[in-house]
Short mmCIF file of C-alpha atoms in Angstrom, two decimals:
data_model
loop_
_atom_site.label_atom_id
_atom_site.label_comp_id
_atom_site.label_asym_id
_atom_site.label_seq_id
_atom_site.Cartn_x
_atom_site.Cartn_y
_atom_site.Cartn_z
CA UNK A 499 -29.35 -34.55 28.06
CA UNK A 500 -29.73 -33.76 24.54
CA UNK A 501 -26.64 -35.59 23.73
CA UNK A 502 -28.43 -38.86 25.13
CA UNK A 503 -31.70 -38.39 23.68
CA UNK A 504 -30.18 -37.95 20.06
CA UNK A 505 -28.32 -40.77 20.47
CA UNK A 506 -30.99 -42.83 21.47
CA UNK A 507 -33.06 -41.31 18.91
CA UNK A 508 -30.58 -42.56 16.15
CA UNK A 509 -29.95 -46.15 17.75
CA UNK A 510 -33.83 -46.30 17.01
CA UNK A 511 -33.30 -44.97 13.25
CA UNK A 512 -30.32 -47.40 12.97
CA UNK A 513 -32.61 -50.37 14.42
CA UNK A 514 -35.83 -49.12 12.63
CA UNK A 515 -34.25 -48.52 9.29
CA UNK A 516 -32.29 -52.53 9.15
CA UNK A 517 -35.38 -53.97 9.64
CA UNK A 518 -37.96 -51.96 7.32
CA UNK A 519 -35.46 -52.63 4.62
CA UNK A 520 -35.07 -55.90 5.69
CA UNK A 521 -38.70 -56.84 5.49
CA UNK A 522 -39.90 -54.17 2.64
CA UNK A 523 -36.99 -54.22 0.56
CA UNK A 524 -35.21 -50.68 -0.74
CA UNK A 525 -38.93 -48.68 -1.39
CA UNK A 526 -39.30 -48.80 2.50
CA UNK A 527 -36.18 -46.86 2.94
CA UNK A 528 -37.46 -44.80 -0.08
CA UNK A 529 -40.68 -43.58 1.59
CA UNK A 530 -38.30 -43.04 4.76
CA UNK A 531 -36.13 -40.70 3.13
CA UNK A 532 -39.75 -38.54 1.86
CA UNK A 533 -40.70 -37.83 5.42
CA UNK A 534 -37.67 -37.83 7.92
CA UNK A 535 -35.56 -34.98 8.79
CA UNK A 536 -32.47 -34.37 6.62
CA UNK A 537 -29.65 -35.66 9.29
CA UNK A 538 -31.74 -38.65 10.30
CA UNK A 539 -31.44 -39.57 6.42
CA UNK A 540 -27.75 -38.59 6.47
CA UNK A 541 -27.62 -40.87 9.70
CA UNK A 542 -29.17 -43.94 8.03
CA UNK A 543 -27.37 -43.51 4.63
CA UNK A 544 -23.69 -43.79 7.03
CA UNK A 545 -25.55 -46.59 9.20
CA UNK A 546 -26.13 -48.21 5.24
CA UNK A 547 -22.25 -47.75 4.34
CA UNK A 548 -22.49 -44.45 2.28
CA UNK A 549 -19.21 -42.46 3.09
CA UNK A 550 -20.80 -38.89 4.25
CA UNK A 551 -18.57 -36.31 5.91
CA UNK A 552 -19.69 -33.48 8.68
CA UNK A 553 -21.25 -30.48 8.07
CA UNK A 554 -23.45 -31.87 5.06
CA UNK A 555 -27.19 -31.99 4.83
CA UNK A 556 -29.60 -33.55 2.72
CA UNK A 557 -33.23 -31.86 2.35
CA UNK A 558 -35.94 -34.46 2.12
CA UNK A 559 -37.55 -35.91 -0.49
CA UNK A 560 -34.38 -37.67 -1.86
CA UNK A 561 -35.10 -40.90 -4.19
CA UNK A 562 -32.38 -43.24 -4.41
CA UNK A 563 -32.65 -45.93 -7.04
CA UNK A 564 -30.54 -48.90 -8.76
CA UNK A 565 -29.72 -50.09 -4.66
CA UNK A 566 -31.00 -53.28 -3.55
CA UNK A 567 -30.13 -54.82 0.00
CA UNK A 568 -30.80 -57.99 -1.33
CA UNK A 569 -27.85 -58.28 -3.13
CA UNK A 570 -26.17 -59.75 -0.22
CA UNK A 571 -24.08 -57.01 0.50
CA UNK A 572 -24.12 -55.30 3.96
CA UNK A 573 -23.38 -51.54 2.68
CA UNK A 574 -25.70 -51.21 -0.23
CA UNK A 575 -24.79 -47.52 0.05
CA UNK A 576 -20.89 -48.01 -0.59
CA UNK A 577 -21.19 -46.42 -3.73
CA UNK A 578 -22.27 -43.07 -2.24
CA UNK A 579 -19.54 -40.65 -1.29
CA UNK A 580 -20.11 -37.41 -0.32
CA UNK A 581 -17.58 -34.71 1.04
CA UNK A 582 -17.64 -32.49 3.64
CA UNK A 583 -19.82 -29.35 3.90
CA UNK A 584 -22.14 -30.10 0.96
CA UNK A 585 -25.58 -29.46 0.69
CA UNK A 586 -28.30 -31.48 -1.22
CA UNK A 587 -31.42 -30.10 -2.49
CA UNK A 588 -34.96 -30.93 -2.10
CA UNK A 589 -36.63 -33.33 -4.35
CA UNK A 590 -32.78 -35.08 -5.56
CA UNK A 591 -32.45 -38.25 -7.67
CA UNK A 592 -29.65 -40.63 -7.32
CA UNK A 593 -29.05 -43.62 -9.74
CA UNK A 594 -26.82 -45.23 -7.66
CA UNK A 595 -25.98 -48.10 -10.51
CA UNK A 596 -22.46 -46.63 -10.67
CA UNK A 597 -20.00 -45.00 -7.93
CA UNK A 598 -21.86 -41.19 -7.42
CA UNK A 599 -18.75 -38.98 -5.87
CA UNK A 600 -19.59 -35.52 -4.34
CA UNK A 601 -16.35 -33.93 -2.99
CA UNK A 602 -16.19 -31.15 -0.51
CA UNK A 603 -18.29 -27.99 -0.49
CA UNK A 604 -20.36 -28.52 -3.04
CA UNK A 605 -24.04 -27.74 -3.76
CA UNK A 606 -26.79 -29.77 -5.42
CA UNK A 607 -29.78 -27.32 -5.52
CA UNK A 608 -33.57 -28.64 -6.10
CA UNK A 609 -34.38 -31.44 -8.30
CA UNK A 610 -31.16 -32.60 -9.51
CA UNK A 611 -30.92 -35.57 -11.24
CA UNK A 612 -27.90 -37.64 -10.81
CA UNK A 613 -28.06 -40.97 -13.56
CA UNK A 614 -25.58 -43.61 -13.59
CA UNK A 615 -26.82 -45.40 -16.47
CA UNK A 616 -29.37 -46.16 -19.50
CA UNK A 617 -30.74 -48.93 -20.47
CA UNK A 618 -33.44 -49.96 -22.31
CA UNK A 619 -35.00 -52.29 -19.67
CA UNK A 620 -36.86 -54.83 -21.92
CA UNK A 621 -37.89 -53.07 -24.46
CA UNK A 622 -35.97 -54.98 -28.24
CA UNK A 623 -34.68 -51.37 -28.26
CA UNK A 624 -31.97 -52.04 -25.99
CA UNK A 625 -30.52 -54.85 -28.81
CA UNK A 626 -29.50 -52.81 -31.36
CA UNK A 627 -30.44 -49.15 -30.91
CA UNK A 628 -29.75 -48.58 -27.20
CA UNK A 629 -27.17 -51.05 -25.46
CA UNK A 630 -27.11 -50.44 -21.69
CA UNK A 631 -24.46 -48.55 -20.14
CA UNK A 632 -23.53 -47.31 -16.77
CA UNK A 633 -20.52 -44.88 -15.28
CA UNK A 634 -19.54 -43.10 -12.17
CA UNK A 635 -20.44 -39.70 -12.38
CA UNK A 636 -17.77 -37.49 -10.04
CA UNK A 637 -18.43 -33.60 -9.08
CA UNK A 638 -15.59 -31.73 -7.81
CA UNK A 639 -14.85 -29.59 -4.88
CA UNK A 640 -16.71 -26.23 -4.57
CA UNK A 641 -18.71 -26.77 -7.33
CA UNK A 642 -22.50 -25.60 -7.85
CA UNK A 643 -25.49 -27.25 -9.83
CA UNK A 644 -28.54 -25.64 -10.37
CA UNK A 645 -32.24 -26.91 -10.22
CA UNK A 646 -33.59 -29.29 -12.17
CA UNK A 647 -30.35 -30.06 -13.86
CA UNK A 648 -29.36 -33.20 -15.49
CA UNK A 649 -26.10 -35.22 -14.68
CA UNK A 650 -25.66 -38.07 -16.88
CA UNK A 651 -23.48 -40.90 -17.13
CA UNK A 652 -19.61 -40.78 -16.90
CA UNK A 653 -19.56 -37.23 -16.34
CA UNK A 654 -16.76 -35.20 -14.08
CA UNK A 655 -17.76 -31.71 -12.94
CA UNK A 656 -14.89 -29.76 -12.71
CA UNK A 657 -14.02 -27.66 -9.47
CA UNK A 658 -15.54 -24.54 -8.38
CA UNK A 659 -17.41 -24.65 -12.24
CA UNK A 660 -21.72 -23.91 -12.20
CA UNK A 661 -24.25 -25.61 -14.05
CA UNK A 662 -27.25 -23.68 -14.89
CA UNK A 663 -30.48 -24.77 -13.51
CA UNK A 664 -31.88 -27.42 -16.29
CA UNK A 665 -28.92 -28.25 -17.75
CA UNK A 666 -28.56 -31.50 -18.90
CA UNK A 667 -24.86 -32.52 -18.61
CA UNK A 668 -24.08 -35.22 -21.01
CA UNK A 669 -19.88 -35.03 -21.16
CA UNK A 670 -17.45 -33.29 -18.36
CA UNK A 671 -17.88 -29.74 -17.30
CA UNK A 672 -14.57 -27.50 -16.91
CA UNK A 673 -13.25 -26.64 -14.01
CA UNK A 674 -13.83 -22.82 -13.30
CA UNK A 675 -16.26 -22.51 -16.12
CA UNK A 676 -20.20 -22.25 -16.56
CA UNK A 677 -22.23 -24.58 -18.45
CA UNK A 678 -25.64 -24.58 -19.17
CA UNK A 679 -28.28 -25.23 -21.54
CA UNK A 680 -29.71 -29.00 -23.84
CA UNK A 681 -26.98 -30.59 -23.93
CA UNK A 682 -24.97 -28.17 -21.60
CA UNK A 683 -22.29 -26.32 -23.63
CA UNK A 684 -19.31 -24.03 -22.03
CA UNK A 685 -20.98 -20.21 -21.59
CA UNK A 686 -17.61 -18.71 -20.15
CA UNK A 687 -15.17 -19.40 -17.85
CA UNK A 688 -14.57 -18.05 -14.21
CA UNK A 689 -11.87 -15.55 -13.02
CA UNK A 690 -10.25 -17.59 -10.32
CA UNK A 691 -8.94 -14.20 -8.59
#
Protein backbone atom coordinates (compact mmCIF):
# COMPACT_ATOMS: atom_id res chain seq x y z
CA UNK A 1 0.00 0.00 0.00
CA UNK A 2 2.72 2.33 0.56
CA UNK A 3 4.30 1.35 -2.61
CA UNK A 4 1.02 2.68 -4.44
CA UNK A 5 0.50 5.72 -2.55
CA UNK A 6 4.20 6.94 -3.24
CA UNK A 7 3.82 6.29 -6.56
CA UNK A 8 0.83 8.11 -6.94
CA UNK A 9 2.19 10.72 -4.84
CA UNK A 10 5.12 11.26 -7.38
CA UNK A 11 2.89 10.92 -10.66
CA UNK A 12 1.27 14.08 -8.95
CA UNK A 13 4.88 15.79 -8.39
CA UNK A 14 5.78 14.72 -11.98
CA UNK A 15 2.31 16.27 -13.30
CA UNK A 16 2.37 19.24 -10.79
CA UNK A 17 5.95 20.19 -11.34
CA UNK A 18 5.58 20.22 -15.80
CA UNK A 19 2.97 22.45 -15.48
CA UNK A 20 4.07 25.10 -12.67
CA UNK A 21 7.18 25.41 -14.73
CA UNK A 22 5.34 25.47 -17.66
CA UNK A 23 3.16 28.37 -16.70
CA UNK A 24 5.65 30.22 -14.05
CA UNK A 25 8.76 29.63 -15.71
CA UNK A 26 12.06 28.16 -13.63
CA UNK A 27 11.29 30.47 -10.13
CA UNK A 28 8.14 28.20 -9.70
CA UNK A 29 10.26 25.16 -9.52
CA UNK A 30 12.61 27.38 -7.36
CA UNK A 31 10.08 28.07 -4.58
CA UNK A 32 9.23 24.19 -5.00
CA UNK A 33 12.52 23.05 -4.19
CA UNK A 34 12.32 25.65 -0.65
CA UNK A 35 9.42 23.73 0.75
CA UNK A 36 9.21 20.01 -0.52
CA UNK A 37 10.81 17.10 0.99
CA UNK A 38 14.34 16.24 -0.20
CA UNK A 39 13.40 12.96 -2.46
CA UNK A 40 10.36 14.67 -3.94
CA UNK A 41 13.06 17.32 -5.23
CA UNK A 42 15.41 14.47 -6.19
CA UNK A 43 12.19 12.97 -7.94
CA UNK A 44 11.41 16.11 -9.98
CA UNK A 45 15.09 17.00 -10.80
CA UNK A 46 15.20 12.99 -12.63
CA UNK A 47 11.49 13.72 -13.95
CA UNK A 48 13.51 17.24 -15.42
CA UNK A 49 16.46 15.06 -17.01
CA UNK A 50 19.14 15.53 -14.21
CA UNK A 51 21.09 12.14 -14.02
CA UNK A 52 20.73 11.31 -10.05
CA UNK A 53 21.70 7.88 -8.76
CA UNK A 54 20.11 5.90 -5.52
CA UNK A 55 20.87 6.41 -2.21
CA UNK A 56 21.38 10.34 -2.60
CA UNK A 57 19.47 13.08 -0.88
CA UNK A 58 19.13 16.60 -1.24
CA UNK A 59 18.08 18.78 1.98
CA UNK A 60 15.77 21.60 1.04
CA UNK A 61 16.28 24.88 0.34
CA UNK A 62 18.35 24.19 -2.86
CA UNK A 63 18.46 27.25 -5.51
CA UNK A 64 19.20 26.29 -8.90
CA UNK A 65 19.99 29.06 -11.33
CA UNK A 66 21.27 29.71 -15.09
CA UNK A 67 18.21 26.83 -16.15
CA UNK A 68 15.46 27.97 -18.20
CA UNK A 69 12.69 25.53 -19.65
CA UNK A 70 12.10 27.87 -22.18
CA UNK A 71 14.93 27.15 -24.04
CA UNK A 72 13.12 24.55 -25.89
CA UNK A 73 14.77 21.78 -24.47
CA UNK A 74 12.83 18.98 -22.66
CA UNK A 75 15.63 18.13 -19.88
CA UNK A 76 16.66 21.52 -18.72
CA UNK A 77 18.37 19.55 -15.94
CA UNK A 78 20.78 17.47 -18.34
CA UNK A 79 23.57 19.24 -17.08
CA UNK A 80 23.16 17.93 -13.52
CA UNK A 81 24.87 14.67 -12.68
CA UNK A 82 25.08 13.39 -9.51
CA UNK A 83 26.49 9.91 -8.30
CA UNK A 84 25.36 7.53 -6.11
CA UNK A 85 25.19 7.84 -2.29
CA UNK A 86 25.83 11.60 -2.06
CA UNK A 87 24.41 13.91 0.15
CA UNK A 88 23.57 17.66 -0.43
CA UNK A 89 23.35 20.18 2.19
CA UNK A 90 20.81 22.59 3.25
CA UNK A 91 20.65 25.98 1.79
CA UNK A 92 22.98 24.72 -1.73
CA UNK A 93 23.51 26.91 -4.82
CA UNK A 94 23.86 25.53 -8.23
CA UNK A 95 24.84 27.67 -11.33
CA UNK A 96 23.89 25.29 -13.64
CA UNK A 97 25.36 27.51 -16.79
CA UNK A 98 27.97 24.76 -17.26
CA UNK A 99 27.89 20.76 -16.81
CA UNK A 100 27.96 20.48 -12.55
CA UNK A 101 29.36 16.64 -12.02
CA UNK A 102 29.09 15.10 -8.48
CA UNK A 103 30.46 11.50 -8.58
CA UNK A 104 29.77 8.86 -6.03
CA UNK A 105 29.82 9.27 -2.26
CA UNK A 106 30.39 12.53 -1.93
CA UNK A 107 29.22 15.26 0.49
CA UNK A 108 28.18 18.88 -0.06
CA UNK A 109 27.57 20.19 3.52
CA UNK A 110 25.43 23.57 4.19
CA UNK A 111 25.55 26.46 1.97
CA UNK A 112 27.76 25.45 -0.73
CA UNK A 113 28.04 27.37 -3.56
CA UNK A 114 28.56 25.69 -6.81
CA UNK A 115 29.25 28.68 -9.86
CA UNK A 116 29.61 27.86 -13.37
CA UNK A 117 30.39 31.17 -14.56
CA UNK A 118 30.96 35.15 -14.23
CA UNK A 119 29.88 37.60 -16.04
CA UNK A 120 29.38 40.98 -15.77
CA UNK A 121 25.66 41.04 -16.79
CA UNK A 122 25.35 44.59 -18.28
CA UNK A 123 27.36 46.42 -16.47
CA UNK A 124 30.49 48.21 -19.40
CA UNK A 125 32.60 46.20 -16.91
CA UNK A 126 32.12 43.07 -18.62
CA UNK A 127 33.94 44.84 -22.01
CA UNK A 128 37.18 45.19 -20.97
CA UNK A 129 37.74 44.37 -17.30
CA UNK A 130 35.57 41.26 -16.82
CA UNK A 131 34.72 39.14 -20.07
CA UNK A 132 32.18 36.42 -19.24
CA UNK A 133 33.20 32.99 -18.77
CA UNK A 134 31.67 29.74 -17.86
CA UNK A 135 33.13 25.94 -17.10
CA UNK A 136 32.03 22.64 -15.77
CA UNK A 137 33.01 22.32 -12.40
CA UNK A 138 33.57 18.25 -11.58
CA UNK A 139 33.99 16.82 -7.80
CA UNK A 140 35.31 13.46 -7.47
CA UNK A 141 34.35 10.35 -5.72
CA UNK A 142 34.40 10.33 -1.87
CA UNK A 143 35.16 13.68 -1.60
CA UNK A 144 33.93 16.23 1.23
CA UNK A 145 33.15 20.10 1.10
CA UNK A 146 32.50 22.01 3.94
CA UNK A 147 29.89 24.84 4.68
CA UNK A 148 29.69 27.80 3.10
CA UNK A 149 32.42 26.95 0.70
CA UNK A 150 32.97 28.37 -2.65
CA UNK A 151 33.36 26.26 -5.93
CA UNK A 152 34.14 28.32 -8.82
CA UNK A 153 34.43 27.90 -12.36
CA UNK A 154 36.41 25.08 -14.14
CA UNK A 155 37.39 23.55 -11.03
CA UNK A 156 38.01 19.50 -10.46
CA UNK A 157 37.96 18.32 -6.83
CA UNK A 158 40.10 15.60 -6.53
CA UNK A 159 38.97 12.19 -4.86
CA UNK A 160 38.53 11.52 -1.31
CA UNK A 161 40.34 15.38 -0.82
CA UNK A 162 38.25 18.05 1.94
CA UNK A 163 37.60 21.53 1.54
CA UNK A 164 37.33 23.51 4.61
CA UNK A 165 34.12 25.14 5.38
CA UNK A 166 34.41 28.77 3.53
CA UNK A 167 36.79 27.99 1.22
CA UNK A 168 36.60 29.54 -1.87
CA UNK A 169 38.01 27.15 -4.55
CA UNK A 170 39.18 29.06 -7.48
CA UNK A 171 41.66 26.25 -9.39
CA UNK A 172 41.55 22.20 -8.83
CA UNK A 173 41.90 20.66 -5.45
CA UNK A 174 44.28 17.44 -5.10
CA UNK A 175 43.16 14.35 -4.75
CA UNK A 176 43.79 13.06 -1.09
CA UNK A 177 44.68 16.48 0.12
CA UNK A 178 42.96 19.36 2.24
CA UNK A 179 42.37 22.73 1.05
CA UNK A 180 41.05 25.52 2.66
CA UNK A 181 41.13 29.09 3.19
CA UNK A 182 40.61 32.79 0.43
CA UNK A 183 41.56 31.50 -2.30
CA UNK A 184 41.84 27.82 -0.98
CA UNK A 185 45.53 26.75 -0.88
CA UNK A 186 46.84 22.94 -0.22
CA UNK A 187 47.07 22.57 3.95
CA UNK A 188 48.41 18.85 3.72
CA UNK A 189 47.76 15.89 2.13
CA UNK A 190 45.90 12.65 3.32
CA UNK A 191 47.44 9.23 4.27
CA UNK A 192 45.52 6.99 1.94
CA UNK A 193 46.26 3.88 4.39
Amino acid sequence: EALVVNSLMYRIVRILTHLLIRLFSAEAFNRLCWVLPGRLVVQMLRELGASIGEGSRIRPPVLFDNWDWDDGREAPFSKLSIGSNCSLGRGMFLDLREGITIEDDVTLAMGVMLITHTGAGHSPLGIMHLPSTAAPIVIRKGAYVGARAIILQGVEIGEMSIVAAGAVVVSDVLASSVYGGVPAKIIRRLDRG
